[in-house]
C-alpha cells in the first residue's frame, strides 16, 4: 500500500488529505486562525463549580466556558497545584519538577468542591475541541505526545502500550525508559516504540522534556486565561501519528509549512526527508492529485460505492445513521442471501473509510440489508472489525442485532468534518435567473480589460471550471491567445475543479486573489 500526504495551504485554511493507493482516506480542514486545538495547555480560572455533575466550568478565553470533570483532574492534581502556586507566587524563581515532593493522589471517589473553588487558577489541557454548542473539554493530566513516547509531568510511572504483545519487549521498554526518564515525570510508551533503540527513545524524550521546559516558563508572567503551550501545527501533529515507512511522498504547496514538515521528518526519520516535496505546479494542488473530485463524490448525503449499491448518511445531534441500499444489485442475482452479504461486506469497507474521512464520532448506527443466516451476520461483524483495524480513533463495534442493526461508538475529539458538495449558482447567487451563458467569455474579457488597462495588473492567472478552460483554449487561435495578444498581458488560464460552471477567480503573481466580482455589488442595488 502506498501512502501519501497532500497539504493545501490557503490564506484562510489548511486542508490535509491522506491518500492510500491514490484513494482519500482521511481529510482534515483547519482554519489558519483556529484556536483551542487538542493538546493546547492553558492557565485557566475556575468560573463555577457544578457539584451535581462533579465538575467545574473553567474560563480559558473561549466564548463558552470549558468543562472539567473531577475524573479528568488526574491522580497527581495536588502536586500540580503545589507547583502552580510556587510558579505564580514567585515570578523570579521558576520551580523545578524534579525537586518537588510528590503529594498523595486525590481520592478516586472525591468531590470537585474538595479540590477546587471559584476564582482559583488551574493548569489545564484541551482534551476535546469545541463541538456544536459545547465548549472545550479539559483535562488537568497534562501530556506531551511524541512519535514513540508521551511525557506526563507530575507523575512517576512508566506504562507500555498493550498493543505490544511480546512480554520480553514490554519489559525491555519499561526498564529502558525507567533508567533514562527524569524524576517526577511519567512516560507512556506508544506502540510505534516497539523494537526501537535506546538512542532514538532517549532523543525523543529529551525533545519532549525541552518542550515542557521552554513553555512552562510562561507561567510566571501569565494572567488567566492565558495559553501556555500551543500544540504543534495540525500538519505536523497528523504526521506524527500516522508516519510510517510506507509513506512515499508528502506534497506541500507552502514553503513555510514545507520547511516545518521537512525539519520534523529529518528529526524522526533521518534519511527520509526527501519524501517531502514542495509543489509548485499551475493546477491547484488538490486538483493535481485527484483529491477535489473524490471529495465532491464522497461527502454528499448519498455515497455510491460498488455495482450500483449506495449508502445514505444522516447526521443528528445525538448520533450518525447510515442506511445500506443494494441499488440495482438485487436484479442481477437470484441468490438473495449471497447478494445481501456481498453488498453488506462492500458497504462495511466503505463505511470504515467514511468514518475516517469525515472523522465521525459518538454513536454510529448502521442499518445493513437483512440477512437470515446467523453465520453471515457473524462474518459481517468480523469483516467490519478488520476494515476498521487501521482506524487510529478508539472505537467499539457491537455484533448485528436480529434486526440487522450494527452499533459503533467512535472517539470524538473534534467536530465531524462536513463538506458542502452542492454548488450555488455563481452567476445568479440563488435568484434563479442568469445572464446568457454564451456571453460568459465576453464578461471575462471585460474583467481582463479592467485589470490590465484600469488597474495596470500585467501578470495574473484566471481560474475557471475545466470545461470552460477547455473552451477558452480550443482551436489553433484560441480565445486565451487572443486575450494575450490584445492586452499584452501575462495571463495564465488555470482549470480549477473546485469552481462552479460559470464561476471564476483572478489571482496576482503572488497568488493573492483579486476581487473582480462586481455582480455582487450590482445585485444589492
PDB file of C-alpha atoms in Angstrom, residues 171-428:
ATOM      1  CA  UNK A 171       9.830  -5.486  29.930  1.00  0.00           C
ATOM      2  CA  UNK A 172      12.774  -4.152  27.887  1.00  0.00           C
ATOM      3  CA  UNK A 173      10.989  -0.892  27.082  1.00  0.00           C
ATOM      4  CA  UNK A 174       9.764  -0.380  30.648  1.00  0.00           C
ATOM      5  CA  UNK A 175      13.228  -0.944  32.109  1.00  0.00           C
ATOM      6  CA  UNK A 176      14.883   1.223  29.448  1.00  0.00           C
ATOM      7  CA  UNK A 177      12.545   4.205  29.954  1.00  0.00           C
ATOM      8  CA  UNK A 178      12.733   3.839  33.743  1.00  0.00           C
ATOM      9  CA  UNK A 179      16.515   4.245  33.533  1.00  0.00           C
ATOM     10  CA  UNK A 180      16.520   7.388  31.338  1.00  0.00           C
ATOM     11  CA  UNK A 181      13.425   9.345  32.358  1.00  0.00           C
ATOM     12  CA  UNK A 182      13.785  12.358  34.693  1.00  0.00           C
ATOM     13  CA  UNK A 183      12.420  12.280  38.223  1.00  0.00           C
ATOM     14  CA  UNK A 184       8.735  13.124  38.749  1.00  0.00           C
ATOM     15  CA  UNK A 185       7.862  12.613  35.079  1.00  0.00           C
ATOM     16  CA  UNK A 186       5.688   9.738  33.875  1.00  0.00           C
ATOM     17  CA  UNK A 187       6.034   8.198  30.419  1.00  0.00           C
ATOM     18  CA  UNK A 188       3.626   6.229  28.212  1.00  0.00           C
ATOM     19  CA  UNK A 189       5.435   4.067  25.645  1.00  0.00           C
ATOM     20  CA  UNK A 190       3.490   4.030  22.366  1.00  0.00           C
ATOM     21  CA  UNK A 191       3.088   1.020  20.069  1.00  0.00           C
ATOM     22  CA  UNK A 192       5.452   2.559  17.491  1.00  0.00           C
ATOM     23  CA  UNK A 193       8.329   2.314  20.031  1.00  0.00           C
ATOM     24  CA  UNK A 194       8.447  -1.474  19.615  1.00  0.00           C
ATOM     25  CA  UNK A 195      11.941  -2.552  18.571  1.00  0.00           C
ATOM     26  CA  UNK A 196      13.411   0.975  18.756  1.00  0.00           C
ATOM     27  CA  UNK A 197      16.948   1.583  20.032  1.00  0.00           C
ATOM     28  CA  UNK A 198      17.687   3.431  23.257  1.00  0.00           C
ATOM     29  CA  UNK A 199      19.295   6.333  21.347  1.00  0.00           C
ATOM     30  CA  UNK A 200      16.063   7.038  19.400  1.00  0.00           C
ATOM     31  CA  UNK A 201      13.886   6.918  22.515  1.00  0.00           C
ATOM     32  CA  UNK A 202      16.324   8.997  24.569  1.00  0.00           C
ATOM     33  CA  UNK A 203      16.479  11.615  21.782  1.00  0.00           C
ATOM     34  CA  UNK A 204      12.682  11.961  21.703  1.00  0.00           C
ATOM     35  CA  UNK A 205      12.384  12.008  25.499  1.00  0.00           C
ATOM     36  CA  UNK A 206      14.840  14.922  25.673  1.00  0.00           C
ATOM     37  CA  UNK A 207      12.915  16.756  22.923  1.00  0.00           C
ATOM     38  CA  UNK A 208       9.627  16.356  24.842  1.00  0.00           C
ATOM     39  CA  UNK A 209      11.274  17.468  28.077  1.00  0.00           C
ATOM     40  CA  UNK A 210      12.646  20.567  26.336  1.00  0.00           C
ATOM     41  CA  UNK A 211       9.146  21.313  25.011  1.00  0.00           C
ATOM     42  CA  UNK A 212       7.875  21.316  28.603  1.00  0.00           C
ATOM     43  CA  UNK A 213      10.750  23.436  29.933  1.00  0.00           C
ATOM     44  CA  UNK A 214      10.562  26.010  27.123  1.00  0.00           C
ATOM     45  CA  UNK A 215       6.832  26.624  27.626  1.00  0.00           C
ATOM     46  CA  UNK A 216       6.314  26.334  31.359  1.00  0.00           C
ATOM     47  CA  UNK A 217       8.435  29.441  31.929  1.00  0.00           C
ATOM     48  CA  UNK A 218       5.481  31.440  30.523  1.00  0.00           C
ATOM     49  CA  UNK A 219       3.608  30.712  33.750  1.00  0.00           C
ATOM     50  CA  UNK A 220       5.493  33.316  35.769  1.00  0.00           C
ATOM     51  CA  UNK A 221       4.186  36.179  33.575  1.00  0.00           C
ATOM     52  CA  UNK A 222       0.786  34.717  32.676  1.00  0.00           C
ATOM     53  CA  UNK A 223      -2.582  36.030  33.817  1.00  0.00           C
ATOM     54  CA  UNK A 224      -5.553  33.688  33.483  1.00  0.00           C
ATOM     55  CA  UNK A 225      -6.950  32.973  30.992  1.00  0.00           C
ATOM     56  CA  UNK A 226      -3.721  32.546  29.005  1.00  0.00           C
ATOM     57  CA  UNK A 227      -2.238  29.986  26.637  1.00  0.00           C
ATOM     58  CA  UNK A 228       0.915  28.337  27.976  1.00  0.00           C
ATOM     59  CA  UNK A 229       1.649  25.777  25.283  1.00  0.00           C
ATOM     60  CA  UNK A 230       0.353  25.589  21.728  1.00  0.00           C
ATOM     61  CA  UNK A 231       0.262  22.150  20.115  1.00  0.00           C
ATOM     62  CA  UNK A 232       2.316  21.528  17.007  1.00  0.00           C
ATOM     63  CA  UNK A 233       0.708  22.630  13.719  1.00  0.00           C
ATOM     64  CA  UNK A 234      -2.026  20.271  12.538  1.00  0.00           C
ATOM     65  CA  UNK A 235       0.077  19.051   9.625  1.00  0.00           C
ATOM     66  CA  UNK A 236       2.977  18.015  11.860  1.00  0.00           C
ATOM     67  CA  UNK A 237       0.633  16.613  14.535  1.00  0.00           C
ATOM     68  CA  UNK A 238      -1.149  14.421  11.972  1.00  0.00           C
ATOM     69  CA  UNK A 239       2.170  13.319  10.520  1.00  0.00           C
ATOM     70  CA  UNK A 240       3.417  12.402  13.989  1.00  0.00           C
ATOM     71  CA  UNK A 241       0.535   9.980  14.466  1.00  0.00           C
ATOM     72  CA  UNK A 242       0.432   8.356  11.030  1.00  0.00           C
ATOM     73  CA  UNK A 243       4.001   8.468   9.737  1.00  0.00           C
ATOM     74  CA  UNK A 244       5.357   5.068   8.783  1.00  0.00           C
ATOM     75  CA  UNK A 245       7.972   3.678   6.358  1.00  0.00           C
ATOM     76  CA  UNK A 246       5.299   3.089   3.686  1.00  0.00           C
ATOM     77  CA  UNK A 247       4.980   6.852   3.068  1.00  0.00           C
ATOM     78  CA  UNK A 248       6.182   7.585  -0.452  1.00  0.00           C
ATOM     79  CA  UNK A 249       5.542  11.303  -0.781  1.00  0.00           C
ATOM     80  CA  UNK A 250       4.423  14.334   1.198  1.00  0.00           C
ATOM     81  CA  UNK A 251       3.377  17.196  -1.105  1.00  0.00           C
ATOM     82  CA  UNK A 252       3.013  20.745   0.257  1.00  0.00           C
ATOM     83  CA  UNK A 253       2.282  23.977  -1.635  1.00  0.00           C
ATOM     84  CA  UNK A 254       3.567  26.422   1.012  1.00  0.00           C
ATOM     85  CA  UNK A 255       7.263  26.976   1.679  1.00  0.00           C
ATOM     86  CA  UNK A 256       6.954  27.700   5.445  1.00  0.00           C
ATOM     87  CA  UNK A 257       4.866  24.581   6.128  1.00  0.00           C
ATOM     88  CA  UNK A 258       7.198  22.624   3.819  1.00  0.00           C
ATOM     89  CA  UNK A 259      10.205  23.686   5.922  1.00  0.00           C
ATOM     90  CA  UNK A 260       8.412  22.762   9.192  1.00  0.00           C
ATOM     91  CA  UNK A 261       7.424  19.315   7.940  1.00  0.00           C
ATOM     92  CA  UNK A 262      10.826  18.629   6.406  1.00  0.00           C
ATOM     93  CA  UNK A 263      12.544  19.555   9.675  1.00  0.00           C
ATOM     94  CA  UNK A 264      10.199  17.216  11.565  1.00  0.00           C
ATOM     95  CA  UNK A 265      10.767  14.299   9.174  1.00  0.00           C
ATOM     96  CA  UNK A 266      14.523  14.889   9.407  1.00  0.00           C
ATOM     97  CA  UNK A 267      14.189  14.654  13.188  1.00  0.00           C
ATOM     98  CA  UNK A 268      12.072  11.486  13.384  1.00  0.00           C
ATOM     99  CA  UNK A 269      13.279   9.642  10.278  1.00  0.00           C
ATOM    100  CA  UNK A 270      16.768  10.766   9.223  1.00  0.00           C
ATOM    101  CA  UNK A 271      17.452   9.913   5.599  1.00  0.00           C
ATOM    102  CA  UNK A 272      13.781  10.083   4.543  1.00  0.00           C
ATOM    103  CA  UNK A 273      13.450  13.867   4.356  1.00  0.00           C
ATOM    104  CA  UNK A 274      13.482  13.695   0.550  1.00  0.00           C
ATOM    105  CA  UNK A 275       9.912  12.352   0.566  1.00  0.00           C
ATOM    106  CA  UNK A 276       8.796  15.903   1.495  1.00  0.00           C
ATOM    107  CA  UNK A 277       8.329  17.843  -1.739  1.00  0.00           C
ATOM    108  CA  UNK A 278       7.351  21.448  -2.406  1.00  0.00           C
ATOM    109  CA  UNK A 279       4.564  21.574  -5.008  1.00  0.00           C
ATOM    110  CA  UNK A 280       4.805  24.462  -7.468  1.00  0.00           C
ATOM    111  CA  UNK A 281       2.538  23.367 -10.338  1.00  0.00           C
ATOM    112  CA  UNK A 282      -0.032  25.610 -12.031  1.00  0.00           C
ATOM    113  CA  UNK A 283      -3.019  23.421 -11.155  1.00  0.00           C
ATOM    114  CA  UNK A 284      -4.391  23.685  -7.584  1.00  0.00           C
ATOM    115  CA  UNK A 285      -2.598  21.002  -5.571  1.00  0.00           C
ATOM    116  CA  UNK A 286      -5.807  19.131  -4.620  1.00  0.00           C
ATOM    117  CA  UNK A 287      -6.900  19.033  -8.272  1.00  0.00           C
ATOM    118  CA  UNK A 288      -3.492  17.790  -9.389  1.00  0.00           C
ATOM    119  CA  UNK A 289      -3.657  14.740  -7.097  1.00  0.00           C
ATOM    120  CA  UNK A 290      -7.325  13.965  -7.763  1.00  0.00           C
ATOM    121  CA  UNK A 291      -8.478  14.954  -4.259  1.00  0.00           C
ATOM    122  CA  UNK A 292     -11.089  17.571  -5.211  1.00  0.00           C
ATOM    123  CA  UNK A 293     -13.083  15.157  -7.397  1.00  0.00           C
ATOM    124  CA  UNK A 294     -13.055  12.490  -4.674  1.00  0.00           C
ATOM    125  CA  UNK A 295     -14.221  14.998  -2.052  1.00  0.00           C
ATOM    126  CA  UNK A 296     -17.191  16.035  -4.199  1.00  0.00           C
ATOM    127  CA  UNK A 297     -18.226  12.399  -4.687  1.00  0.00           C
ATOM    128  CA  UNK A 298     -17.644  11.230  -1.089  1.00  0.00           C
ATOM    129  CA  UNK A 299     -19.178  13.911   1.125  1.00  0.00           C
ATOM    130  CA  UNK A 300     -22.773  14.059  -0.040  1.00  0.00           C
ATOM    131  CA  UNK A 301     -25.784  12.586   1.732  1.00  0.00           C
ATOM    132  CA  UNK A 302     -25.730   9.698  -0.758  1.00  0.00           C
ATOM    133  CA  UNK A 303     -22.485   7.800  -1.393  1.00  0.00           C
ATOM    134  CA  UNK A 304     -22.322   5.190  -4.171  1.00  0.00           C
ATOM    135  CA  UNK A 305     -19.662   2.531  -3.826  1.00  0.00           C
ATOM    136  CA  UNK A 306     -19.905  -0.751  -5.764  1.00  0.00           C
ATOM    137  CA  UNK A 307     -22.070  -2.121  -8.591  1.00  0.00           C
ATOM    138  CA  UNK A 308     -24.821   0.436  -8.047  1.00  0.00           C
ATOM    139  CA  UNK A 309     -25.097  -0.052  -4.262  1.00  0.00           C
ATOM    140  CA  UNK A 310     -25.116   3.112  -2.152  1.00  0.00           C
ATOM    141  CA  UNK A 311     -25.143   4.497   1.387  1.00  0.00           C
ATOM    142  CA  UNK A 312     -27.370   7.218   2.811  1.00  0.00           C
ATOM    143  CA  UNK A 313     -25.656   9.059   5.665  1.00  0.00           C
ATOM    144  CA  UNK A 314     -27.631  11.264   8.056  1.00  0.00           C
ATOM    145  CA  UNK A 315     -26.206  13.324  10.934  1.00  0.00           C
ATOM    146  CA  UNK A 316     -28.112  14.272  14.081  1.00  0.00           C
ATOM    147  CA  UNK A 317     -27.022  15.927  17.332  1.00  0.00           C
ATOM    148  CA  UNK A 318     -27.038  12.582  19.155  1.00  0.00           C
ATOM    149  CA  UNK A 319     -25.753  10.138  16.531  1.00  0.00           C
ATOM    150  CA  UNK A 320     -24.956   9.346  12.901  1.00  0.00           C
ATOM    151  CA  UNK A 321     -27.255   6.989  10.980  1.00  0.00           C
ATOM    152  CA  UNK A 322     -26.150   5.056   7.880  1.00  0.00           C
ATOM    153  CA  UNK A 323     -28.575   3.120   5.664  1.00  0.00           C
ATOM    154  CA  UNK A 324     -27.192   0.486   3.261  1.00  0.00           C
ATOM    155  CA  UNK A 325     -29.046   0.042  -0.046  1.00  0.00           C
ATOM    156  CA  UNK A 326     -28.417  -2.554  -2.744  1.00  0.00           C
ATOM    157  CA  UNK A 327     -29.465  -0.302  -5.642  1.00  0.00           C
ATOM    158  CA  UNK A 328     -29.799  -2.406  -8.795  1.00  0.00           C
ATOM    159  CA  UNK A 329     -27.748  -5.307  -7.428  1.00  0.00           C
ATOM    160  CA  UNK A 330     -30.790  -7.330  -6.423  1.00  0.00           C
ATOM    161  CA  UNK A 331     -31.946  -7.504 -10.051  1.00  0.00           C
ATOM    162  CA  UNK A 332     -28.841  -9.359 -11.193  1.00  0.00           C
ATOM    163  CA  UNK A 333     -28.832 -12.260  -8.758  1.00  0.00           C
ATOM    164  CA  UNK A 334     -31.316 -14.892  -7.684  1.00  0.00           C
ATOM    165  CA  UNK A 335     -29.377 -15.742  -4.534  1.00  0.00           C
ATOM    166  CA  UNK A 336     -30.795 -13.062  -2.252  1.00  0.00           C
ATOM    167  CA  UNK A 337     -28.740 -14.046   0.815  1.00  0.00           C
ATOM    168  CA  UNK A 338     -25.459 -14.024  -1.125  1.00  0.00           C
ATOM    169  CA  UNK A 339     -26.310 -10.682  -2.734  1.00  0.00           C
ATOM    170  CA  UNK A 340     -27.117  -9.188   0.679  1.00  0.00           C
ATOM    171  CA  UNK A 341     -23.819 -10.423   2.146  1.00  0.00           C
ATOM    172  CA  UNK A 342     -21.797  -9.134  -0.817  1.00  0.00           C
ATOM    173  CA  UNK A 343     -23.428  -5.692  -0.669  1.00  0.00           C
ATOM    174  CA  UNK A 344     -23.048  -5.533   3.136  1.00  0.00           C
ATOM    175  CA  UNK A 345     -19.363  -6.544   3.001  1.00  0.00           C
ATOM    176  CA  UNK A 346     -18.583  -3.851   0.419  1.00  0.00           C
ATOM    177  CA  UNK A 347     -20.617  -1.380   2.490  1.00  0.00           C
ATOM    178  CA  UNK A 348     -18.544  -2.214   5.588  1.00  0.00           C
ATOM    179  CA  UNK A 349     -15.348  -1.296   3.715  1.00  0.00           C
ATOM    180  CA  UNK A 350     -16.822   1.989   2.512  1.00  0.00           C
ATOM    181  CA  UNK A 351     -18.295   2.828   5.930  1.00  0.00           C
ATOM    182  CA  UNK A 352     -14.899   2.259   7.611  1.00  0.00           C
ATOM    183  CA  UNK A 353     -13.417   4.677   5.083  1.00  0.00           C
ATOM    184  CA  UNK A 354     -16.204   7.229   5.582  1.00  0.00           C
ATOM    185  CA  UNK A 355     -15.780   7.205   9.364  1.00  0.00           C
ATOM    186  CA  UNK A 356     -12.101   8.107   8.998  1.00  0.00           C
ATOM    187  CA  UNK A 357     -12.735  10.519   6.139  1.00  0.00           C
ATOM    188  CA  UNK A 358     -15.482  12.520   7.865  1.00  0.00           C
ATOM    189  CA  UNK A 359     -13.988  11.924  11.333  1.00  0.00           C
ATOM    190  CA  UNK A 360     -17.427  10.864  12.547  1.00  0.00           C
ATOM    191  CA  UNK A 361     -17.582  10.243  16.286  1.00  0.00           C
ATOM    192  CA  UNK A 362     -20.001   9.360  19.045  1.00  0.00           C
ATOM    193  CA  UNK A 363     -22.680   6.772  18.258  1.00  0.00           C
ATOM    194  CA  UNK A 364     -22.958   5.424  14.706  1.00  0.00           C
ATOM    195  CA  UNK A 365     -25.956   3.224  13.829  1.00  0.00           C
ATOM    196  CA  UNK A 366     -25.806   1.203  10.595  1.00  0.00           C
ATOM    197  CA  UNK A 367     -28.876  -0.416   9.011  1.00  0.00           C
ATOM    198  CA  UNK A 368     -27.450  -3.238   6.904  1.00  0.00           C
ATOM    199  CA  UNK A 369     -29.530  -5.263   4.434  1.00  0.00           C
ATOM    200  CA  UNK A 370     -31.281  -8.078   6.315  1.00  0.00           C
ATOM    201  CA  UNK A 371     -29.566 -11.491   6.276  1.00  0.00           C
ATOM    202  CA  UNK A 372     -31.324 -14.624   7.510  1.00  0.00           C
ATOM    203  CA  UNK A 373     -28.163 -16.687   8.106  1.00  0.00           C
ATOM    204  CA  UNK A 374     -26.611 -16.018  11.584  1.00  0.00           C
ATOM    205  CA  UNK A 375     -23.263 -17.185  10.173  1.00  0.00           C
ATOM    206  CA  UNK A 376     -23.310 -14.377   7.616  1.00  0.00           C
ATOM    207  CA  UNK A 377     -24.120 -11.841  10.331  1.00  0.00           C
ATOM    208  CA  UNK A 378     -21.072 -13.040  12.313  1.00  0.00           C
ATOM    209  CA  UNK A 379     -18.877 -12.898   9.184  1.00  0.00           C
ATOM    210  CA  UNK A 380     -20.024  -9.306   8.559  1.00  0.00           C
ATOM    211  CA  UNK A 381     -19.195  -8.365  12.167  1.00  0.00           C
ATOM    212  CA  UNK A 382     -15.691  -9.825  11.756  1.00  0.00           C
ATOM    213  CA  UNK A 383     -15.313  -8.094   8.384  1.00  0.00           C
ATOM    214  CA  UNK A 384     -16.180  -4.707   9.916  1.00  0.00           C
ATOM    215  CA  UNK A 385     -13.619  -5.239  12.695  1.00  0.00           C
ATOM    216  CA  UNK A 386     -10.985  -5.981  10.058  1.00  0.00           C
ATOM    217  CA  UNK A 387     -11.993  -2.970   7.940  1.00  0.00           C
ATOM    218  CA  UNK A 388     -11.616  -0.635  10.934  1.00  0.00           C
ATOM    219  CA  UNK A 389      -8.321  -2.118  12.133  1.00  0.00           C
ATOM    220  CA  UNK A 390      -6.351   0.839  10.710  1.00  0.00           C
ATOM    221  CA  UNK A 391      -8.589   3.449  12.355  1.00  0.00           C
ATOM    222  CA  UNK A 392      -6.487   5.343  14.907  1.00  0.00           C
ATOM    223  CA  UNK A 393      -9.526   6.624  16.829  1.00  0.00           C
ATOM    224  CA  UNK A 394     -10.684   4.438  19.727  1.00  0.00           C
ATOM    225  CA  UNK A 395     -13.802   2.536  18.720  1.00  0.00           C
ATOM    226  CA  UNK A 396     -16.072  -0.281  19.820  1.00  0.00           C
ATOM    227  CA  UNK A 397     -18.188  -2.408  17.459  1.00  0.00           C
ATOM    228  CA  UNK A 398     -21.206  -4.441  18.569  1.00  0.00           C
ATOM    229  CA  UNK A 399     -22.445  -7.521  16.634  1.00  0.00           C
ATOM    230  CA  UNK A 400     -25.522  -7.146  14.443  1.00  0.00           C
ATOM    231  CA  UNK A 401     -28.851  -7.263  16.192  1.00  0.00           C
ATOM    232  CA  UNK A 402     -31.634  -9.544  14.926  1.00  0.00           C
ATOM    233  CA  UNK A 403     -32.972  -6.530  13.019  1.00  0.00           C
ATOM    234  CA  UNK A 404     -29.701  -6.182  11.064  1.00  0.00           C
ATOM    235  CA  UNK A 405     -28.592  -3.091  13.024  1.00  0.00           C
ATOM    236  CA  UNK A 406     -24.920  -2.592  13.952  1.00  0.00           C
ATOM    237  CA  UNK A 407     -23.857  -0.067  16.597  1.00  0.00           C
ATOM    238  CA  UNK A 408     -20.416   1.526  16.704  1.00  0.00           C
ATOM    239  CA  UNK A 409     -19.002   4.028  19.166  1.00  0.00           C
ATOM    240  CA  UNK A 410     -16.027   6.027  17.949  1.00  0.00           C
ATOM    241  CA  UNK A 411     -13.916   8.516  19.838  1.00  0.00           C
ATOM    242  CA  UNK A 412     -14.822  12.105  19.057  1.00  0.00           C
ATOM    243  CA  UNK A 413     -12.289  14.803  19.890  1.00  0.00           C
ATOM    244  CA  UNK A 414     -13.068  17.212  17.040  1.00  0.00           C
ATOM    245  CA  UNK A 415     -16.255  18.225  15.212  1.00  0.00           C
ATOM    246  CA  UNK A 416     -17.180  15.884  12.358  1.00  0.00           C
ATOM    247  CA  UNK A 417     -16.000  17.180   9.013  1.00  0.00           C
ATOM    248  CA  UNK A 418     -18.905  18.307   6.850  1.00  0.00           C
ATOM    249  CA  UNK A 419     -18.033  19.354   3.305  1.00  0.00           C
ATOM    250  CA  UNK A 420     -20.771  21.015   1.271  1.00  0.00           C
ATOM    251  CA  UNK A 421     -20.778  19.318  -2.133  1.00  0.00           C
ATOM    252  CA  UNK A 422     -23.646  21.252  -3.717  1.00  0.00           C
ATOM    253  CA  UNK A 423     -22.830  24.488  -5.531  1.00  0.00           C
ATOM    254  CA  UNK A 424     -24.824  27.718  -5.574  1.00  0.00           C
ATOM    255  CA  UNK A 425     -25.050  29.315  -8.965  1.00  0.00           C
ATOM    256  CA  UNK A 426     -22.141  31.802  -9.083  1.00  0.00           C
ATOM    257  CA  UNK A 427     -23.957  33.976 -11.616  1.00  0.00           C
ATOM    258  CA  UNK A 428     -27.433  34.397 -10.127  1.00  0.00           C
TER     259      UNK A 428
END
